[in-house]
mmCIF file as gemmi writes it, N, C-alpha and C atoms, coordinates in Angstrom:
data_model
loop_
_atom_site.group_PDB
_atom_site.id
_atom_site.type_symbol
_atom_site.label_atom_id
_atom_site.label_alt_id
_atom_site.label_comp_id
_atom_site.label_asym_id
_atom_site.label_entity_id
_atom_site.label_seq_id
_atom_site.pdbx_PDB_ins_code
_atom_site.Cartn_x
_atom_site.Cartn_y
_atom_site.Cartn_z
_atom_site.occupancy
_atom_site.B_iso_or_equiv
_atom_site.pdbx_formal_charge
_atom_site.auth_seq_id
_atom_site.auth_asym_id
_atom_site.pdbx_PDB_model_num
ATOM 1 N N . LEU Axp A 1 ? -18.177 7.905 -31.452 1 0 ? 1 A 1
ATOM 2 C CA . LEU Axp A 1 ? -18.034 8.566 -30.182 1 0 ? 1 A 1
ATOM 3 C C . LEU Axp A 1 ? -16.502 7.463 -30.327 1 0 ? 1 A 1
ATOM 4 N N . GLY Axp A 2 ? -15.794 7.147 -30.421 1 0 ? 2 A 1
ATOM 5 C CA . GLY Axp A 2 ? -13.848 6.641 -29.295 1 0 ? 2 A 1
ATOM 6 C C . GLY Axp A 2 ? -14.467 6.591 -28.525 1 0 ? 2 A 1
ATOM 7 N N . VAL Axp A 3 ? -13.66 5.212 -27.079 1 0 ? 3 A 1
ATOM 8 C CA . VAL Axp A 3 ? -14.171 5.172 -26.083 1 0 ? 3 A 1
ATOM 9 C C . VAL Axp A 3 ? -11.581 5.366 -25.787 1 0 ? 3 A 1
ATOM 10 N N . LEU Axp A 4 ? -11.718 6.409 -24.776 1 0 ? 4 A 1
ATOM 11 C CA . LEU Axp A 4 ? -10.044 6.37 -24.947 1 0 ? 4 A 1
ATOM 12 C C . LEU Axp A 4 ? -10.37 5.004 -23.509 1 0 ? 4 A 1
ATOM 13 N N . LYS Axp A 5 ? -8.894 5.251 -23.251 1 0 ? 5 A 1
ATOM 14 C CA . LYS Axp A 5 ? -8.63 4.187 -22.011 1 0 ? 5 A 1
ATOM 15 C C . LYS Axp A 5 ? -7.35 4.342 -21.548 1 0 ? 5 A 1
ATOM 16 N N . SER Axp A 6 ? -7.845 4.81 -20.243 1 0 ? 6 A 1
ATOM 17 C CA . SER Axp A 6 ? -6.422 5.174 -20.196 1 0 ? 6 A 1
ATOM 18 C C . SER Axp A 6 ? -5.133 3.947 -19.907 1 0 ? 6 A 1
ATOM 19 N N . THR Axp A 7 ? -4.11 4.398 -19.928 1 0 ? 7 A 1
ATOM 20 C CA . THR Axp A 7 ? -3.63 2.859 -19.307 1 0 ? 7 A 1
ATOM 21 C C . THR Axp A 7 ? -1.824 3.563 -18.32 1 0 ? 7 A 1
ATOM 22 N N . VAL Axp A 8 ? -1.156 2.908 -17.716 1 0 ? 8 A 1
ATOM 23 C CA . VAL Axp A 8 ? -0.219 3.609 -16.473 1 0 ? 8 A 1
ATOM 24 C C . VAL Axp A 8 ? 0.327 3.385 -17.026 1 0 ? 8 A 1
ATOM 25 N N . THR Axp A 9 ? 1.884 2.852 -17.344 1 0 ? 9 A 1
ATOM 26 C CA . THR Axp A 9 ? 3.191 3.338 -18.171 1 0 ? 9 A 1
ATOM 27 C C . THR Axp A 9 ? 3.898 2.531 -16.876 1 0 ? 9 A 1
ATOM 28 N N . PRO Axp A 10 ? 4.028 1.478 -16.961 1 0 ? 10 A 1
ATOM 29 C CA . PRO Axp A 10 ? 5.122 0.85 -15.832 1 0 ? 10 A 1
ATOM 30 C C . PRO Axp A 10 ? 6.603 1.195 -15.95 1 0 ? 10 A 1
ATOM 31 N N . GLY Axp A 11 ? 7.482 1.201 -15.281 1 0 ? 11 A 1
ATOM 32 C CA . GLY Axp A 11 ? 9.094 1.572 -14.797 1 0 ? 11 A 1
ATOM 33 C C . GLY Axp A 11 ? 8.971 0.315 -14.463 1 0 ? 11 A 1
ATOM 34 N N . ILE Axp A 12 ? 9.977 -0.185 -15.121 1 0 ? 12 A 1
ATOM 35 C CA . ILE Axp A 12 ? 10.389 -1.241 -14.414 1 0 ? 12 A 1
ATOM 36 C C . ILE Axp A 12 ? 11.796 -1.524 -14.217 1 0 ? 12 A 1
ATOM 37 N N . VAL Axp A 13 ? 12.167 -1.489 -13.05 1 0 ? 13 A 1
ATOM 38 C CA . VAL Axp A 13 ? 13.493 -1.519 -12.097 1 0 ? 13 A 1
ATOM 39 C C . VAL Axp A 13 ? 14.662 -3.301 -12.045 1 0 ? 13 A 1
ATOM 40 N N . ILE Axp A 14 ? 15.303 -2.969 -12.659 1 0 ? 14 A 1
ATOM 41 C CA . ILE Axp A 14 ? 16.398 -3.748 -12.683 1 0 ? 14 A 1
ATOM 42 C C . ILE Axp A 14 ? 18.038 -3.75 -11.962 1 0 ? 14 A 1
ATOM 43 N N . VAL Axp A 15 ? 17.77 -4.369 -10.23 1 0 ? 15 A 1
ATOM 44 C CA . VAL Axp A 15 ? 18.919 -4.185 -10.045 1 0 ? 15 A 1
ATOM 45 C C . VAL Axp A 15 ? 19.82 -5.626 -9.729 1 0 ? 15 A 1
ATOM 46 N N . GLY Axp A 16 ? 20.839 -6.132 -10.264 1 0 ? 16 A 1
ATOM 47 C CA . GLY Axp A 16 ? 21.903 -7.54 -10.142 1 0 ? 16 A 1
ATOM 48 C C . GLY Axp A 16 ? 22.259 -7.265 -11.167 1 0 ? 16 A 1
ATOM 49 N N . GLN Axp A 17 ? 23.339 -8.406 -10.9 1 0 ? 17 A 1
ATOM 50 C CA . GLN Axp A 17 ? 24.648 -8.443 -11.875 1 0 ? 17 A 1
ATOM 51 C C . GLN Axp A 17 ? 24.151 -9.156 -13.339 1 0 ? 17 A 1
ATOM 52 N N . GLU Axp A 18 ? 23.206 -9.298 -13.119 1 0 ? 18 A 1
ATOM 53 C CA . GLU Axp A 18 ? 22.486 -9.839 -14.526 1 0 ? 18 A 1
ATOM 54 C C . GLU Axp A 18 ? 20.849 -9.262 -15.51 1 0 ? 18 A 1
ATOM 55 N N . SER Axp A 19 ? 21.018 -7.497 -14.899 1 0 ? 19 A 1
ATOM 56 C CA . SER Axp A 19 ? 19.574 -6.936 -14.718 1 0 ? 19 A 1
ATOM 57 C C . SER Axp A 19 ? 19.421 -6.832 -16.327 1 0 ? 19 A 1
ATOM 58 N N . ILE Axp A 20 ? 20.809 -6.968 -17.086 1 0 ? 20 A 1
ATOM 59 C CA . ILE Axp A 20 ? 21.333 -6.286 -18.776 1 0 ? 20 A 1
ATOM 60 C C . ILE Axp A 20 ? 20.416 -7.89 -19.554 1 0 ? 20 A 1
ATOM 61 N N . LYS Axp A 21 ? 20.665 -8.793 -18.865 1 0 ? 21 A 1
ATOM 62 C CA . LYS Axp A 21 ? 20.126 -9.792 -19.475 1 0 ? 21 A 1
ATOM 63 C C . LYS Axp A 21 ? 18.694 -10.596 -19.862 1 0 ? 21 A 1
ATOM 64 N N . LEU Axp A 22 ? 18.38 -10.033 -18.321 1 0 ? 22 A 1
ATOM 65 C CA . LEU Axp A 22 ? 16.496 -9.35 -17.87 1 0 ? 22 A 1
ATOM 66 C C . LEU Axp A 22 ? 15.874 -8.136 -18.291 1 0 ? 22 A 1
ATOM 67 N N . ALA Axp A 23 ? 16.907 -7.34 -18.986 1 0 ? 23 A 1
ATOM 68 C CA . ALA Axp A 23 ? 15.989 -6.046 -19.318 1 0 ? 23 A 1
ATOM 69 C C . ALA Axp A 23 ? 15.634 -6.575 -20.982 1 0 ? 23 A 1
ATOM 70 N N . THR Axp A 24 ? 16.969 -7.247 -21.06 1 0 ? 24 A 1
ATOM 71 C CA . THR Axp A 24 ? 16.429 -8.129 -22.305 1 0 ? 24 A 1
ATOM 72 C C . THR Axp A 24 ? 15.293 -8.214 -22.932 1 0 ? 24 A 1
ATOM 73 N N . GLN Axp A 25 ? 15.155 -9.382 -21.423 1 0 ? 25 A 1
ATOM 74 C CA . GLN Axp A 25 ? 14.168 -10.308 -22.017 1 0 ? 25 A 1
ATOM 75 C C . GLN Axp A 25 ? 12.897 -9.634 -21.365 1 0 ? 25 A 1
ATOM 76 N N . PHE Axp A 26 ? 12.538 -8.574 -21.109 1 0 ? 26 A 1
ATOM 77 C CA . PHE Axp A 26 ? 11.593 -7.533 -20.613 1 0 ? 26 A 1
ATOM 78 C C . PHE Axp A 26 ? 10.919 -6.611 -22.331 1 0 ? 26 A 1
ATOM 79 N N . ASN Axp A 27 ? 12.615 -6.81 -22.819 1 0 ? 27 A 1
ATOM 80 C CA . ASN Axp A 27 ? 12.388 -5.68 -24.025 1 0 ? 27 A 1
ATOM 81 C C . ASN Axp A 27 ? 11.92 -6.38 -24.853 1 0 ? 27 A 1
ATOM 82 N N . ASP Axp A 28 ? 12.378 -8.053 -25.012 1 0 ? 28 A 1
ATOM 83 C CA . ASP Axp A 28 ? 11.271 -9.062 -26.107 1 0 ? 28 A 1
ATOM 84 C C . ASP Axp A 28 ? 9.64 -9.439 -26.304 1 0 ? 28 A 1
ATOM 85 N N . MET Axp A 29 ? 10.04 -8.935 -24.902 1 0 ? 29 A 1
ATOM 86 C CA . MET Axp A 29 ? 8.603 -9.376 -24.643 1 0 ? 29 A 1
ATOM 87 C C . MET Axp A 29 ? 7.196 -7.818 -25.015 1 0 ? 29 A 1
ATOM 88 N N . SER Axp A 30 ? 6.36 -9.055 -25.722 1 0 ? 30 A 1
ATOM 89 C CA . SER Axp A 30 ? 4.445 -7.77 -26.561 1 0 ? 30 A 1
ATOM 90 C C . SER Axp A 30 ? 4.308 -6.939 -25.936 1 0 ? 30 A 1
ATOM 91 N N . MET Axp A 31 ? 4.692 -6.13 -24.964 1 0 ? 31 A 1
ATOM 92 C CA . MET Axp A 31 ? 4.217 -5.086 -23.653 1 0 ? 31 A 1
ATOM 93 C C . MET Axp A 31 ? 5.012 -4.138 -23.602 1 0 ? 31 A 1
ATOM 94 N N . PRO Axp A 32 ? 3.912 -3.529 -24.523 1 0 ? 32 A 1
ATOM 95 C CA . PRO Axp A 32 ? 3.884 -2.012 -25.381 1 0 ? 32 A 1
ATOM 96 C C . PRO Axp A 32 ? 4.074 -1.149 -23.871 1 0 ? 32 A 1
ATOM 97 N N . ASN Axp A 33 ? 4.681 0.587 -23.895 1 0 ? 33 A 1
ATOM 98 C CA . ASN Axp A 33 ? 4.354 1.634 -23.609 1 0 ? 33 A 1
ATOM 99 C C . ASN Axp A 33 ? 5.178 1.252 -21.509 1 0 ? 33 A 1
ATOM 100 N N . LYS Axp A 34 ? 6.488 1.026 -22.098 1 0 ? 34 A 1
ATOM 101 C CA . LYS Axp A 34 ? 7.327 0.685 -20.859 1 0 ? 34 A 1
ATOM 102 C C . LYS Axp A 34 ? 8.456 0.806 -20.524 1 0 ? 34 A 1
ATOM 103 N N . VAL Axp A 35 ? 8.526 1.749 -19.686 1 0 ? 35 A 1
ATOM 104 C CA . VAL Axp A 35 ? 10.584 1.54 -19.101 1 0 ? 35 A 1
ATOM 105 C C . VAL Axp A 35 ? 11.041 1.42 -17.983 1 0 ? 35 A 1
ATOM 106 N N . ILE Axp A 36 ? 12.626 0.703 -18.745 1 0 ? 36 A 1
ATOM 107 C CA . ILE Axp A 36 ? 13.405 -0.029 -18.45 1 0 ? 36 A 1
ATOM 108 C C . ILE Axp A 36 ? 14.481 -0.231 -18.444 1 0 ? 36 A 1
ATOM 109 N N . MET Axp A 37 ? 15.307 -0.287 -16.887 1 0 ? 37 A 1
ATOM 110 C CA . MET Axp A 37 ? 16.068 0.537 -16.189 1 0 ? 37 A 1
ATOM 111 C C . MET Axp A 37 ? 16.707 -0.708 -15.888 1 0 ? 37 A 1
ATOM 112 N N . ALA Axp A 38 ? 18.452 -0.279 -16.199 1 0 ? 38 A 1
ATOM 113 C CA . ALA Axp A 38 ? 19.26 -2.281 -15.145 1 0 ? 38 A 1
ATOM 114 C C . ALA Axp A 38 ? 19.82 -1.94 -15.208 1 0 ? 38 A 1
ATOM 115 N N . THR Axp A 39 ? 20.943 -1.821 -13.796 1 0 ? 39 A 1
ATOM 116 C CA . THR Axp A 39 ? 21.804 -1.609 -13.113 1 0 ? 39 A 1
ATOM 117 C C . THR Axp A 39 ? 22.76 -2.587 -12.722 1 0 ? 39 A 1
ATOM 118 N N . ALA Axp A 40 ? 23.991 -2.498 -13.147 1 0 ? 40 A 1
ATOM 119 C CA . ALA Axp A 40 ? 24.658 -3.963 -11.6 1 0 ? 40 A 1
ATOM 120 C C . ALA Axp A 40 ? 24.548 -3.625 -10.501 1 0 ? 40 A 1
ATOM 121 N N . ASP Axp A 41 ? 25.051 -1.906 -9.812 1 0 ? 41 A 1
ATOM 122 C CA . ASP Axp A 41 ? 25.25 -1.221 -9.243 1 0 ? 41 A 1
ATOM 123 C C . ASP Axp A 41 ? 24.24 -0.519 -8.91 1 0 ? 41 A 1
ATOM 124 N N . ALA Axp A 42 ? 23.948 0.137 -7.593 1 0 ? 42 A 1
ATOM 125 C CA . ALA Axp A 42 ? 22.936 1.278 -7.159 1 0 ? 42 A 1
ATOM 126 C C . ALA Axp A 42 ? 22.75 2.51 -8.185 1 0 ? 42 A 1
ATOM 127 N N . SER Axp A 43 ? 22.154 3.409 -8.015 1 0 ? 43 A 1
ATOM 128 C CA . SER Axp A 43 ? 22.202 4.99 -9.281 1 0 ? 43 A 1
ATOM 129 C C . SER Axp A 43 ? 21.638 5.356 -8.071 1 0 ? 43 A 1
ATOM 130 N N . ASN Axp A 44 ? 21.722 7.04 -9.051 1 0 ? 44 A 1
ATOM 131 C CA . ASN Axp A 44 ? 21.009 7.917 -8.259 1 0 ? 44 A 1
ATOM 132 C C . ASN Axp A 44 ? 20.352 8.595 -9.607 1 0 ? 44 A 1
ATOM 133 N N . LEU Axp A 45 ? 19.627 7.355 -10.845 1 0 ? 45 A 1
ATOM 134 C CA . LEU Axp A 45 ? 18.463 7.276 -11.138 1 0 ? 45 A 1
ATOM 135 C C . LEU Axp A 45 ? 17.388 8.248 -10.042 1 0 ? 45 A 1
ATOM 136 N N . ARG Axp A 46 ? 16.498 8.972 -10.952 1 0 ? 46 A 1
ATOM 137 C CA . ARG Axp A 46 ? 15.94 8.817 -9.828 1 0 ? 46 A 1
ATOM 138 C C . ARG Axp A 46 ? 14.986 8.166 -9.864 1 0 ? 46 A 1
ATOM 139 N N . LEU Axp A 47 ? 14.593 7.194 -10.985 1 0 ? 47 A 1
ATOM 140 C CA . LEU Axp A 47 ? 13.67 6.133 -11.223 1 0 ? 47 A 1
ATOM 141 C C . LEU Axp A 47 ? 14.343 4.794 -10.452 1 0 ? 47 A 1
ATOM 142 N N . MET Axp A 48 ? 15.741 5.192 -9.984 1 0 ? 48 A 1
ATOM 143 C CA . MET Axp A 48 ? 16.235 4.027 -9.761 1 0 ? 48 A 1
ATOM 144 C C . MET Axp A 48 ? 17.451 4.237 -8.067 1 0 ? 48 A 1
ATOM 145 N N . LYS Axp A 49 ? 17.291 5.343 -8.497 1 0 ? 49 A 1
ATOM 146 C CA . LYS Axp A 49 ? 17.524 6.199 -6.323 1 0 ? 49 A 1
ATOM 147 C C . LYS Axp A 49 ? 17.171 5.308 -5.084 1 0 ? 49 A 1
ATOM 148 N N . ASP Axp A 50 ? 17.76 4.168 -4.718 1 0 ? 50 A 1
ATOM 149 C CA . ASP Axp A 50 ? 17.869 3.191 -4.052 1 0 ? 50 A 1
ATOM 150 C C . ASP Axp A 50 ? 16.848 2.203 -3.951 1 0 ? 50 A 1
ATOM 151 N N . LYS Axp A 51 ? 17.359 1.551 -5.083 1 0 ? 51 A 1
ATOM 152 C CA . LYS Axp A 51 ? 16.705 0.022 -5.166 1 0 ? 51 A 1
ATOM 153 C C . LYS Axp A 51 ? 17.58 -0.594 -5.533 1 0 ? 51 A 1
ATOM 154 N N . ILE Axp A 52 ? 18.058 -1.928 -5.185 1 0 ? 52 A 1
ATOM 155 C CA . ILE Axp A 52 ? 19.407 -1.899 -4.408 1 0 ? 52 A 1
ATOM 156 C C . ILE Axp A 52 ? 18.798 -3.897 -4.81 1 0 ? 52 A 1
ATOM 157 N N . ALA Axp A 53 ? 19.905 -4.4 -4.961 1 0 ? 53 A 1
ATOM 158 C CA . ALA Axp A 53 ? 19.72 -5.752 -5.317 1 0 ? 53 A 1
ATOM 159 C C . ALA Axp A 53 ? 19.259 -6.12 -3.332 1 0 ? 53 A 1
ATOM 160 N N . ILE Axp A 54 ? 18.163 -7.286 -3.875 1 0 ? 54 A 1
ATOM 161 C CA . ILE Axp A 54 ? 18.001 -7.394 -1.518 1 0 ? 54 A 1
ATOM 162 C C . ILE Axp A 54 ? 18.943 -9.239 -2.232 1 0 ? 54 A 1
ATOM 163 N N . GLY Axp A 55 ? 19.868 -10.034 -1.257 1 0 ? 55 A 1
ATOM 164 C CA . GLY Axp A 55 ? 20.399 -10.655 -0.746 1 0 ? 55 A 1
ATOM 165 C C . GLY Axp A 55 ? 20.818 -10.945 -1.691 1 0 ? 55 A 1
ATOM 166 N N . ASP Axp A 56 ? 22.205 -10.501 -2.311 1 0 ? 56 A 1
ATOM 167 C CA . ASP Axp A 56 ? 22.814 -9.964 -3.713 1 0 ? 56 A 1
ATOM 168 C C . ASP Axp A 56 ? 21.917 -11.006 -4.997 1 0 ? 56 A 1
ATOM 169 N N . ARG Axp A 57 ? 20.95 -11.678 -5.278 1 0 ? 57 A 1
ATOM 170 C CA . ARG Axp A 57 ? 20.132 -12.079 -5.996 1 0 ? 57 A 1
ATOM 171 C C . ARG Axp A 57 ? 19.608 -10.941 -6.895 1 0 ? 57 A 1
ATOM 172 N N . LYS Axp A 58 ? 19.8 -11.008 -8.625 1 0 ? 58 A 1
ATOM 173 C CA . LYS Axp A 58 ? 19.373 -10.051 -9.107 1 0 ? 58 A 1
ATOM 174 C C . LYS Axp A 58 ? 17.605 -9.253 -8.333 1 0 ? 58 A 1
ATOM 175 N N . THR Axp A 59 ? 17.327 -8.54 -8.249 1 0 ? 59 A 1
ATOM 176 C CA . THR Axp A 59 ? 16.03 -7.878 -7.782 1 0 ? 59 A 1
ATOM 177 C C . THR Axp A 59 ? 15.556 -6.804 -9.095 1 0 ? 59 A 1
ATOM 178 N N . ILE Axp A 60 ? 13.794 -7.235 -9.187 1 0 ? 60 A 1
ATOM 179 C CA . ILE Axp A 60 ? 13.321 -6.328 -10.026 1 0 ? 60 A 1
ATOM 180 C C . ILE Axp A 60 ? 11.786 -5.583 -8.721 1 0 ? 60 A 1
ATOM 181 N N . TYR Axp A 61 ? 12.352 -4.04 -9.5 1 0 ? 61 A 1
ATOM 182 C CA . TYR Axp A 61 ? 11.168 -3.149 -9.268 1 0 ? 61 A 1
ATOM 183 C C . TYR Axp A 61 ? 10.043 -3.407 -9.91 1 0 ? 61 A 1
ATOM 184 N N . VAL Axp A 62 ? 9.011 -3.048 -9.922 1 0 ? 62 A 1
ATOM 185 C CA . VAL Axp A 62 ? 7.685 -2.42 -11.048 1 0 ? 62 A 1
ATOM 186 C C . VAL Axp A 62 ? 7.434 -1.278 -10.088 1 0 ? 62 A 1
ATOM 187 N N . CYS Axp A 63 ? 7.182 0.308 -11.122 1 0 ? 63 A 1
ATOM 188 C CA . CYS Axp A 63 ? 6.531 1.148 -9.881 1 0 ? 63 A 1
ATOM 189 C C . CYS Axp A 63 ? 5.392 1.4 -11.613 1 0 ? 63 A 1
ATOM 190 N N . PHE Axp A 64 ? 4.862 2.824 -10.812 1 0 ? 64 A 1
ATOM 191 C CA . PHE Axp A 64 ? 3.678 3.411 -10.931 1 0 ? 64 A 1
ATOM 192 C C . PHE Axp A 64 ? 3.756 4.392 -11.325 1 0 ? 64 A 1
ATOM 193 N N . ASN Axp A 65 ? 3.898 5.352 -10.991 1 0 ? 65 A 1
ATOM 194 C CA . ASN Axp A 65 ? 4.009 7.086 -11.047 1 0 ? 65 A 1
ATOM 195 C C . ASN Axp A 65 ? 4.813 7.602 -9.833 1 0 ? 65 A 1
ATOM 196 N N . ASN Axp A 66 ? 5.826 6.543 -10.133 1 0 ? 66 A 1
ATOM 197 C CA . ASN Axp A 66 ? 7.185 7.062 -9.629 1 0 ? 66 A 1
ATOM 198 C C . ASN Axp A 66 ? 6.16 6.638 -7.548 1 0 ? 66 A 1
ATOM 199 N N . THR Axp A 67 ? 6.366 5.31 -7.594 1 0 ? 67 A 1
ATOM 200 C CA . THR Axp A 67 ? 5.441 4.816 -6.113 1 0 ? 67 A 1
ATOM 201 C C . THR Axp A 67 ? 5.675 3.221 -6.723 1 0 ? 67 A 1
ATOM 202 N N . CYS Axp A 68 ? 7.022 2.343 -6.323 1 0 ? 68 A 1
ATOM 203 C CA . CYS Axp A 68 ? 7.163 0.737 -6.176 1 0 ? 68 A 1
ATOM 204 C C . CYS Axp A 68 ? 6.419 0.011 -5.613 1 0 ? 68 A 1
ATOM 205 N N . ASN Axp A 69 ? 5.539 -1.363 -6.184 1 0 ? 69 A 1
ATOM 206 C CA . ASN Axp A 69 ? 5.449 -2.543 -5.679 1 0 ? 69 A 1
ATOM 207 C C . ASN Axp A 69 ? 6.818 -2.957 -5.504 1 0 ? 69 A 1
ATOM 208 N N . LEU Axp A 70 ? 6.465 -3.858 -3.628 1 0 ? 70 A 1
ATOM 209 C CA . LEU Axp A 70 ? 7.092 -4.878 -3.226 1 0 ? 70 A 1
ATOM 210 C C . LEU Axp A 70 ? 8.509 -5.299 -4.526 1 0 ? 70 A 1
ATOM 211 N N . PRO Axp A 71 ? 9.922 -5.601 -3.884 1 0 ? 71 A 1
ATOM 212 C CA . PRO Axp A 71 ? 10.596 -5.912 -5.194 1 0 ? 71 A 1
ATOM 213 C C . PRO Axp A 71 ? 10.334 -7.672 -5.336 1 0 ? 71 A 1
ATOM 214 N N . VAL Axp A 72 ? 10.468 -8.852 -6.756 1 0 ? 72 A 1
ATOM 215 C CA . VAL Axp A 72 ? 10.433 -9.324 -6.763 1 0 ? 72 A 1
ATOM 216 C C . VAL Axp A 72 ? 11.632 -9.608 -7.23 1 0 ? 72 A 1
ATOM 217 N N . HIS Axp A 73 ? 11.947 -10.837 -7.773 1 0 ? 73 A 1
ATOM 218 C CA . HIS Axp A 73 ? 13.702 -12.108 -8.261 1 0 ? 73 A 1
ATOM 219 C C . HIS Axp A 73 ? 13.082 -12.468 -9.309 1 0 ? 73 A 1
ATOM 220 N N . SER Axp A 74 ? 11.98 -13.09 -10.059 1 0 ? 74 A 1
ATOM 221 C CA . SER Axp A 74 ? 11.546 -13.728 -11.524 1 0 ? 74 A 1
ATOM 222 C C . SER Axp A 74 ? 11.209 -12.364 -12.198 1 0 ? 74 A 1
ATOM 223 N N . ILE Axp A 75 ? 10.527 -13.074 -13.571 1 0 ? 75 A 1
ATOM 224 C CA . ILE Axp A 75 ? 10.187 -12.006 -14.572 1 0 ? 75 A 1
ATOM 225 C C . ILE Axp A 75 ? 9.284 -12.578 -13.355 1 0 ? 75 A 1
ATOM 226 N N . GLU Axp A 76 ? 8.754 -13.356 -13.645 1 0 ? 76 A 1
ATOM 227 C CA . GLU Axp A 76 ? 6.887 -14.168 -13.468 1 0 ? 76 A 1
ATOM 228 C C . GLU Axp A 76 ? 6.247 -12.882 -12.091 1 0 ? 76 A 1
ATOM 229 N N . GLU Axp A 77 ? 6.7 -12.846 -11.989 1 0 ? 77 A 1
ATOM 230 C CA . GLU Axp A 77 ? 6.321 -12.278 -10.542 1 0 ? 77 A 1
ATOM 231 C C . GLU Axp A 77 ? 6.402 -11.131 -10.981 1 0 ? 77 A 1
ATOM 232 N N . ALA Axp A 78 ? 7.069 -10.259 -11.47 1 0 ? 78 A 1
ATOM 233 C CA . ALA Axp A 78 ? 7.163 -9.246 -11.63 1 0 ? 78 A 1
ATOM 234 C C . ALA Axp A 78 ? 5.328 -8.885 -12.846 1 0 ? 78 A 1
ATOM 235 N N . LEU Axp A 79 ? 5.555 -9.921 -14.197 1 0 ? 79 A 1
ATOM 236 C CA . LEU Axp A 79 ? 4.89 -9.731 -14.54 1 0 ? 79 A 1
ATOM 237 C C . LEU Axp A 79 ? 3.73 -9.827 -13.944 1 0 ? 79 A 1
ATOM 238 N N . GLN Axp A 80 ? 3.158 -10.451 -12.839 1 0 ? 80 A 1
ATOM 239 C CA . GLN Axp A 80 ? 2.114 -9.944 -11.95 1 0 ? 80 A 1
ATOM 240 C C . GLN Axp A 80 ? 1.516 -9.115 -11.518 1 0 ? 80 A 1
ATOM 241 N N . GLN Axp A 81 ? 2.575 -8.291 -11.315 1 0 ? 81 A 1
ATOM 242 C CA . GLN Axp A 81 ? 2.135 -7.134 -10.521 1 0 ? 81 A 1
ATOM 243 C C . GLN Axp A 81 ? 1.719 -6.161 -11.949 1 0 ? 81 A 1
ATOM 244 N N . ILE Axp A 82 ? 1.649 -7.003 -13.08 1 0 ? 82 A 1
ATOM 245 C CA . ILE Axp A 82 ? 0.867 -4.631 -13.515 1 0 ? 82 A 1
ATOM 246 C C . ILE Axp A 82 ? 0.637 -5.169 -14.568 1 0 ? 82 A 1
ATOM 247 N N . PRO Axp A 83 ? -1.011 -5.035 -14.065 1 0 ? 83 A 1
ATOM 248 C CA . PRO Axp A 83 ? -2.621 -4.467 -14.736 1 0 ? 83 A 1
ATOM 249 C C . PRO Axp A 83 ? -2.245 -5.115 -16.179 1 0 ? 83 A 1
């Protein structure tokens, strides 16, 4: 018998001027099964809708099943939200 492990794919939304740089840093990590979306401005894409850069700082939203955790401003804080 095999054991099935259920994993939830995190959606990582990055908004702000350094969004592409941060997305590249997330991609370089050995974290399988992740969806990363990045934009310097607002977007109407489903996962990115209503996500903004808070206080003119890069802002990272970690989402699971279309529900996002509180936004953070660093990769380290975002990683703490991913099990």
